[in-house]
Amino acid sequence: MKLFGSVDTPLVVAAISGNVINNAALASELGADVVEIRLDLLDSTTSIYDSISYITENFSLPVIITNRLAEEGGGWKESELKRVELLTTLMPLSDAVDIELKAPLRDVVINKAKELDKIVIVSAHDFIETKPLDELASILKEEHRVGGDISKLAVTPHSSQDVLNLLQAGVASHHPVCTIAMGELGKHTRIIAGLYGSVLTYASVEEATASGQLRVDTVKKLIKLFYQKKS
């Protein structure tokens, strides 16, 4: 299963919650390449194992599981141990797992994912600012060093220079990255970051799960305009 995309066309990840089966079906109809199931945004995780099983059996979409820390914009309200236990329980059903660079039990998740031969996305989110270029580059490098197959970095820009710094950090990386500038100022990065090394871009099927997120079908149309696959 190829999740990394290519230098020409980033994969469009549909971030879904709510009724995950219905939203996965909608994501597929809209043209998503991958679905990310946001466990932290679900009203209940009681039947999530069966739901993910259904998705993997009935839709040709790789599945990323994410259980976002509250400190990084997530909705998880229980203990860190329970958060990680849910991730590791569902990991065999998934193709990839997202874990935060600053997560207390980060290495437990990464080691389990490596054991199961799953793709690891190590992520960091800054809802306040965009650090200087050298710090952005260091974060991406550290995410890779700790075991990330893809280094994900989402920041809040306050100027065009902030956006340029994020894109430059992505270009300078020597491994797969996903770079996102959140909010209105960075909305265009969800389309063009792939031109600067980003292998994934996140989109919504209904309500956005992050500031500046566009709908899957909109992103797919714009990507078709901006990118041309090599023959």
Steps between C-alpha positions, in 0.01 A plus 500: 500500500651829389416777743785739435364636173751648257690821447240596241171440678443494876239258629176656624414379850135531604485568874182337628310466827131466586347209312829367367348245261273757333779757491747248358249426224466873433878541503527228238232665285678836524826346381709470818817293477518420873272535803613616842271384779505756782435280801515799735202664327265201518205505740575136582772253408299195607441371147801659330683168451209364295465830314865505393475134399203587280685792341809296418289220354264716293696807387830513314638760738804471727418591861696728732397486866545813709411562864609860538634639826289782643815713525539475123145582403341163570186402683631211711387542861615180666842382615808472282515130574146445370576715196799288408318175580227592251759578232688174551177296507390642165844506342475152339200625297672816379763585241654786696494664841549864598675572830614835633870574540434621856272211602611350834462144368615580147762228481252232612280584201791525257655171609166318471441648155845394382438151637180480293665659194269803505588844369576747778405867475668700776326835534530840663240779507548865596174694536673819611780581259754385245847448640810627311619297203780322684259383772247376244773301328613359836148383585464316168843344547421389856169345394691291250775413749256354754349269239263697282463376145323830434574816700186712539517863605200734522554861604312829535645766270476874568674613183584386151857449620376244753339304218815521289713379792278195545519414132876550500536265798308238304714544192819464705390171658651181364206278598121503445322790672154649534507877555186704567453870575165524676232769478408733216855625448626148440199346329677487163775278647247218509521508121853614417712350781543188288706709260739551791536143621177431688369149426161533672233768524198485730143585400148469639191314385254718691615708796869590507707341778763776478509870416527568128407149391330472161262229380649193336345559159618862496856395583496228234385746232765755593775239515405392150558858386833548678664160456579289201603138546805384316426243232 
